[in-house]
CSV table of C-alpha atoms in Angstrom, one decimal:
chain,number,residue,atom,x,y,z
A,1,GLU,CA,60.6,-34.4,-44.3
A,2,ASP,CA,62.4,-37.3,-42.9
A,3,LYS,CA,63.6,-36.8,-39.3
A,4,VAL,CA,65.1,-38.5,-36.3
A,5,VAL,CA,64.7,-37.1,-32.8
A,6,GLN,CA,66.7,-38.3,-29.9
A,7,SER,CA,66.0,-37.8,-26.1
A,8,PRO,CA,67.3,-36.7,-23.7
A,9,LEU,CA,69.8,-34.5,-25.4
A,10,SER,CA,72.1,-34.9,-22.4
A,11,LEU,CA,72.1,-37.0,-19.4
A,12,VAL,CA,74.5,-37.2,-16.3
A,13,VAL,CA,74.6,-40.5,-14.3
A,14,HIS,CA,76.8,-42.1,-11.7
A,15,GLU,CA,78.8,-45.1,-12.4
A,16,GLY,CA,76.9,-48.3,-11.9
A,17,ASP,CA,73.6,-46.8,-13.2
A,18,THR,CA,71.6,-48.1,-16.0
A,19,VAL,CA,70.6,-45.7,-18.7
A,20,THR,CA,68.1,-45.7,-21.6
A,21,LEU,CA,68.6,-43.6,-24.7
A,22,ASN,CA,65.6,-42.9,-27.0
A,23,CYS,CA,65.4,-42.3,-30.7
A,24,SER,CA,62.1,-41.7,-32.5
A,25,TYR,CA,61.9,-41.4,-36.4
A,26,GLU,CA,59.8,-40.3,-39.0
A,27,VAL,CA,61.2,-41.9,-42.3
A,28,THR,CA,59.4,-42.6,-45.3
A,29,ASN,CA,60.1,-46.2,-46.5
A,30,PHE,CA,62.1,-46.9,-43.5
A,31,ARG,CA,64.8,-49.6,-43.9
A,32,SER,CA,67.2,-49.5,-40.9
A,33,LEU,CA,68.2,-47.7,-37.8
A,34,LEU,CA,71.8,-47.4,-36.5
A,35,TRP,CA,73.5,-46.4,-33.3
A,36,TYR,CA,76.9,-44.9,-33.1
A,37,LYS,CA,79.1,-43.8,-30.3
A,38,GLN,CA,81.2,-40.6,-30.6
A,39,GLU,CA,83.9,-39.8,-28.2
A,40,LYS,CA,86.4,-37.1,-29.2
A,41,LYS,CA,86.8,-38.3,-32.7
A,42,ALA,CA,84.9,-40.3,-35.3
A,43,PRO,CA,81.7,-41.9,-34.7
A,44,THR,CA,82.0,-45.8,-34.2
A,45,PHE,CA,79.2,-48.1,-35.1
A,46,LEU,CA,77.3,-49.9,-32.4
A,47,PHE,CA,74.2,-51.6,-33.8
A,48,MET,CA,72.2,-51.7,-36.9
A,49,LEU,CA,68.5,-52.8,-36.4
A,50,THR,CA,66.1,-53.8,-39.2
A,51,SER,CA,63.5,-56.0,-37.6
A,52,SER,CA,61.1,-55.1,-34.8
A,53,GLY,CA,61.5,-56.8,-31.4
A,54,ILE,CA,64.8,-58.4,-31.8
A,55,GLU,CA,67.3,-57.1,-29.3
A,56,LYS,CA,70.9,-56.7,-30.3
A,57,LYS,CA,73.4,-57.0,-27.6
A,58,SER,CA,77.2,-56.2,-27.1
A,59,GLY,CA,78.5,-56.6,-23.6
A,60,ARG,CA,76.5,-54.0,-21.4
A,61,LEU,CA,75.0,-52.4,-24.3
A,62,SER,CA,71.7,-53.5,-26.0
A,63,SER,CA,69.2,-52.0,-28.3
A,64,ILE,CA,65.7,-52.8,-29.8
A,65,LEU,CA,63.6,-51.5,-32.5
A,66,ASP,CA,59.9,-50.9,-32.5
A,67,LYS,CA,58.7,-50.4,-36.0
A,68,LYS,CA,55.1,-50.0,-35.2
A,69,GLU,CA,55.7,-47.2,-32.8
A,70,LEU,CA,58.7,-45.8,-34.7
A,71,PHE,CA,61.4,-45.8,-32.1
A,72,SER,CA,64.5,-47.5,-30.8
A,73,ILE,CA,66.2,-47.5,-27.4
A,74,LEU,CA,69.8,-48.1,-26.5
A,75,ASN,CA,70.3,-49.5,-23.1
A,76,ILE,CA,73.6,-49.3,-21.1
A,77,THR,CA,73.8,-51.3,-17.9
A,78,ALA,CA,76.3,-50.9,-15.1
A,79,THR,CA,77.7,-47.6,-16.7
A,80,GLN,CA,81.3,-46.9,-16.6
A,81,THR,CA,83.2,-43.6,-17.0
A,82,GLY,CA,84.4,-45.0,-20.5
A,83,ASP,CA,80.8,-44.8,-21.6
A,84,SER,CA,80.8,-41.0,-21.5
A,85,ALA,CA,80.3,-40.0,-25.2
A,86,VAL,CA,77.7,-38.6,-27.5
A,87,TYR,CA,75.4,-41.4,-28.8
A,88,LEU,CA,74.0,-40.9,-32.3
A,89,CYS,CA,71.0,-42.4,-33.7
A,90,ALA,CA,70.5,-42.6,-37.5
A,91,ALA,CA,67.9,-43.8,-39.9
A,92,ARG,CA,68.0,-45.0,-43.4
A,93,PHE,CA,65.1,-45.2,-45.8
A,94,SER,CA,65.0,-47.3,-48.9
A,95,GLY,CA,67.3,-47.1,-51.8
A,96,ASN,CA,70.8,-45.9,-51.7
A,97,THR,CA,70.1,-42.9,-49.5
A,98,PRO,CA,72.4,-41.3,-46.8
A,99,LEU,CA,71.6,-41.7,-43.2
A,100,VAL,CA,69.5,-39.1,-41.4
A,101,PHE,CA,71.0,-38.3,-38.0
A,102,GLY,CA,69.5,-37.3,-34.7
A,103,LYS,CA,71.1,-34.5,-32.7
A,104,GLY,CA,72.7,-37.0,-30.3
A,105,THR,CA,72.6,-37.7,-26.6
A,106,ARG,CA,75.5,-36.5,-24.6
A,107,LEU,CA,76.1,-39.1,-21.8
A,108,SER,CA,78.3,-38.2,-19.0
A,109,VAL,CA,79.2,-40.9,-16.4
A,110,ILE,CA,80.6,-39.6,-13.1
A,111,ALA,CA,82.5,-41.7,-10.6
B,1,ASP,CA,91.0,-52.8,-40.8
B,2,VAL,CA,88.7,-50.5,-42.6
B,3,LYS,CA,89.8,-46.8,-43.0
B,4,VAL,CA,88.5,-43.5,-43.8
B,5,THR,CA,91.2,-40.8,-43.6
B,6,GLN,CA,90.8,-37.1,-43.5
B,7,SER,CA,93.9,-35.1,-44.5
B,8,SER,CA,93.8,-32.7,-41.6
B,9,ARG,CA,92.7,-33.0,-37.9
B,10,TYR,CA,92.8,-29.3,-37.3
B,11,LEU,CA,92.7,-26.4,-39.7
B,12,VAL,CA,92.7,-22.7,-39.3
B,13,LYS,CA,91.9,-20.4,-42.3
B,14,ARG,CA,91.2,-16.9,-42.9
B,15,THR,CA,87.8,-15.6,-44.1
B,16,GLY,CA,87.7,-15.6,-48.0
B,17,GLU,CA,90.4,-18.4,-48.4
B,18,LYS,CA,89.5,-21.2,-50.6
B,19,VAL,CA,89.7,-24.4,-48.3
B,20,PHE,CA,90.1,-28.0,-49.5
B,21,LEU,CA,89.3,-30.9,-47.2
B,22,GLU,CA,90.3,-34.3,-48.4
B,23,CYS,CA,88.9,-37.7,-47.6
B,24,VAL,CA,90.3,-41.1,-48.7
B,25,GLN,CA,88.8,-44.5,-48.0
B,26,ASP,CA,90.4,-47.8,-48.6
B,27,MET,CA,87.4,-50.0,-48.6
B,28,ASP,CA,86.3,-49.7,-52.3
B,29,HIS,CA,83.0,-48.1,-51.1
B,30,GLU,CA,80.8,-46.6,-53.7
B,31,ASN,CA,79.1,-43.9,-51.5
B,32,MET,CA,81.0,-41.1,-49.8
B,33,PHE,CA,79.5,-38.3,-47.7
B,34,TRP,CA,80.4,-35.0,-46.1
B,35,TYR,CA,78.7,-33.9,-42.9
B,36,ARG,CA,79.3,-31.1,-40.6
B,37,GLN,CA,78.7,-31.4,-36.9
B,38,ASP,CA,77.7,-28.4,-34.6
B,39,PRO,CA,76.7,-28.3,-31.0
B,40,GLY,CA,72.9,-28.6,-30.7
B,41,LEU,CA,72.5,-29.3,-34.5
B,42,GLY,CA,73.9,-32.8,-34.8
B,43,LEU,CA,75.3,-34.1,-38.2
B,44,ARG,CA,74.0,-32.3,-41.1
B,45,LEU,CA,74.5,-33.7,-44.6
B,46,ILE,CA,76.5,-31.2,-47.0
B,47,TYR,CA,77.0,-33.5,-50.1
B,48,PHE,CA,77.3,-37.1,-51.1
B,49,SER,CA,78.4,-39.1,-53.9
B,50,TYR,CA,77.4,-42.5,-55.2
B,51,ASP,CA,80.0,-42.8,-57.8
B,52,VAL,CA,83.0,-41.2,-59.4
B,53,LYS,CA,82.1,-37.9,-60.8
B,54,MET,CA,78.7,-38.1,-59.3
B,55,LYS,CA,77.6,-35.6,-56.6
B,56,GLU,CA,74.2,-35.0,-54.9
B,57,LYS,CA,73.3,-32.1,-52.7
B,58,GLY,CA,72.7,-32.8,-49.1
B,59,ASP,CA,70.7,-30.7,-46.6
B,60,ILE,CA,73.2,-27.6,-46.4
B,61,PRO,CA,75.2,-27.4,-49.6
B,62,GLU,CA,75.3,-23.6,-49.7
B,63,GLY,CA,78.9,-22.3,-49.7
B,64,TYR,CA,80.4,-25.8,-50.5
B,65,SER,CA,81.2,-27.8,-53.5
B,66,VAL,CA,82.8,-31.3,-53.9
B,67,SER,CA,85.0,-33.2,-56.2
B,68,ARG,CA,85.1,-37.0,-56.8
B,69,GLU,CA,87.5,-37.8,-59.5
B,70,LYS,CA,88.6,-41.2,-58.1
B,71,LYS,CA,86.6,-43.7,-56.3
B,72,GLU,CA,88.6,-43.5,-53.2
B,73,ARG,CA,88.7,-39.8,-52.8
B,74,PHE,CA,86.0,-37.2,-52.0
B,75,SER,CA,87.0,-33.5,-51.6
B,76,LEU,CA,85.0,-30.9,-49.8
B,77,ILE,CA,85.7,-27.4,-51.1
B,78,LEU,CA,84.9,-24.2,-49.4
B,79,GLU,CA,84.9,-21.6,-52.2
B,80,SER,CA,85.3,-18.6,-50.0
B,81,ALA,CA,85.5,-19.5,-46.3
B,82,SER,CA,83.3,-17.6,-43.8
B,83,THR,CA,83.3,-17.6,-40.0
B,84,ASN,CA,80.0,-19.5,-40.1
B,85,GLN,CA,81.7,-22.4,-41.7
B,86,THR,CA,83.7,-23.0,-38.5
B,87,SER,CA,82.8,-26.5,-37.6
B,88,MET,CA,83.7,-30.2,-37.3
B,89,TYR,CA,83.7,-31.9,-40.7
B,90,LEU,CA,83.2,-35.5,-41.0
B,91,CYS,CA,83.6,-37.7,-43.9
B,92,ALA,CA,82.0,-41.0,-44.2
B,93,SER,CA,81.8,-44.0,-46.7
B,94,SER,CA,79.5,-47.0,-47.2
B,95,LEU,CA,78.7,-49.8,-49.7
B,96,ARG,CA,76.0,-48.9,-52.2
B,97,GLN,CA,74.0,-52.0,-51.7
B,98,GLY,CA,72.1,-53.2,-48.8
B,99,SER,CA,71.6,-51.9,-45.3
B,100,THR,CA,75.2,-51.4,-44.2
B,101,GLU,CA,76.8,-49.0,-41.7
B,102,ALA,CA,78.7,-45.9,-42.7
B,103,PHE,CA,82.3,-45.6,-41.5
B,104,PHE,CA,83.7,-42.3,-40.4
B,105,GLY,CA,86.8,-40.5,-40.7
B,106,GLN,CA,88.4,-38.9,-37.6
B,107,GLY,CA,87.0,-35.4,-38.4
B,108,THR,CA,88.6,-32.1,-39.3
B,109,ARG,CA,88.1,-29.3,-37.0
B,110,LEU,CA,88.0,-26.2,-39.1
B,111,THR,CA,88.3,-22.7,-37.6
B,112,VAL,CA,87.8,-19.8,-40.0
B,113,VAL,CA,89.1,-16.5,-38.5
């Protein structure tokens, strides 16, 4: 069965800290891995990763994929209270198939 | 700006009622999905559709049905609402071809009393 596992499930950090969120997957015929940020409403897209070792970066957020070890990490540097959210990882396998989501990591950034 | 719109943000229904959750997208996407999200369980796929009048069961279809009569609209139906269907419901859409992201609606928080 295809599955996506995120860790930790929740995390509390202070402003300015750097955090690393983990996502491992067991997906047959893997095609891509996606990260979303969810505040109190719709998940919003952050990154899509398809190739190993190529870092995607957006401001203080970055992500990388390791297709050999079947995992991805999402890094957030110099965290701010506005980074507080649930971060969702999802994997897609080949063909026109729905995303398989992990349970999410709830990040709380305190001042 | 791409948009997926769910008809209600909050909904309270009684046990046994038939409930309709509507989702409309304006991006001409072929694929549409319904998920429910519960604490500790993440997003779980209920049903999805690749095209008009097509539907596929997801991981937890029991107690639900769907309708896709037009490309832009995907409806989730709770035939007889039960308290264990109290949840956040999220609709999403995506293009059929290629590795693309899914776009989500704002969610409907349904409470069944």
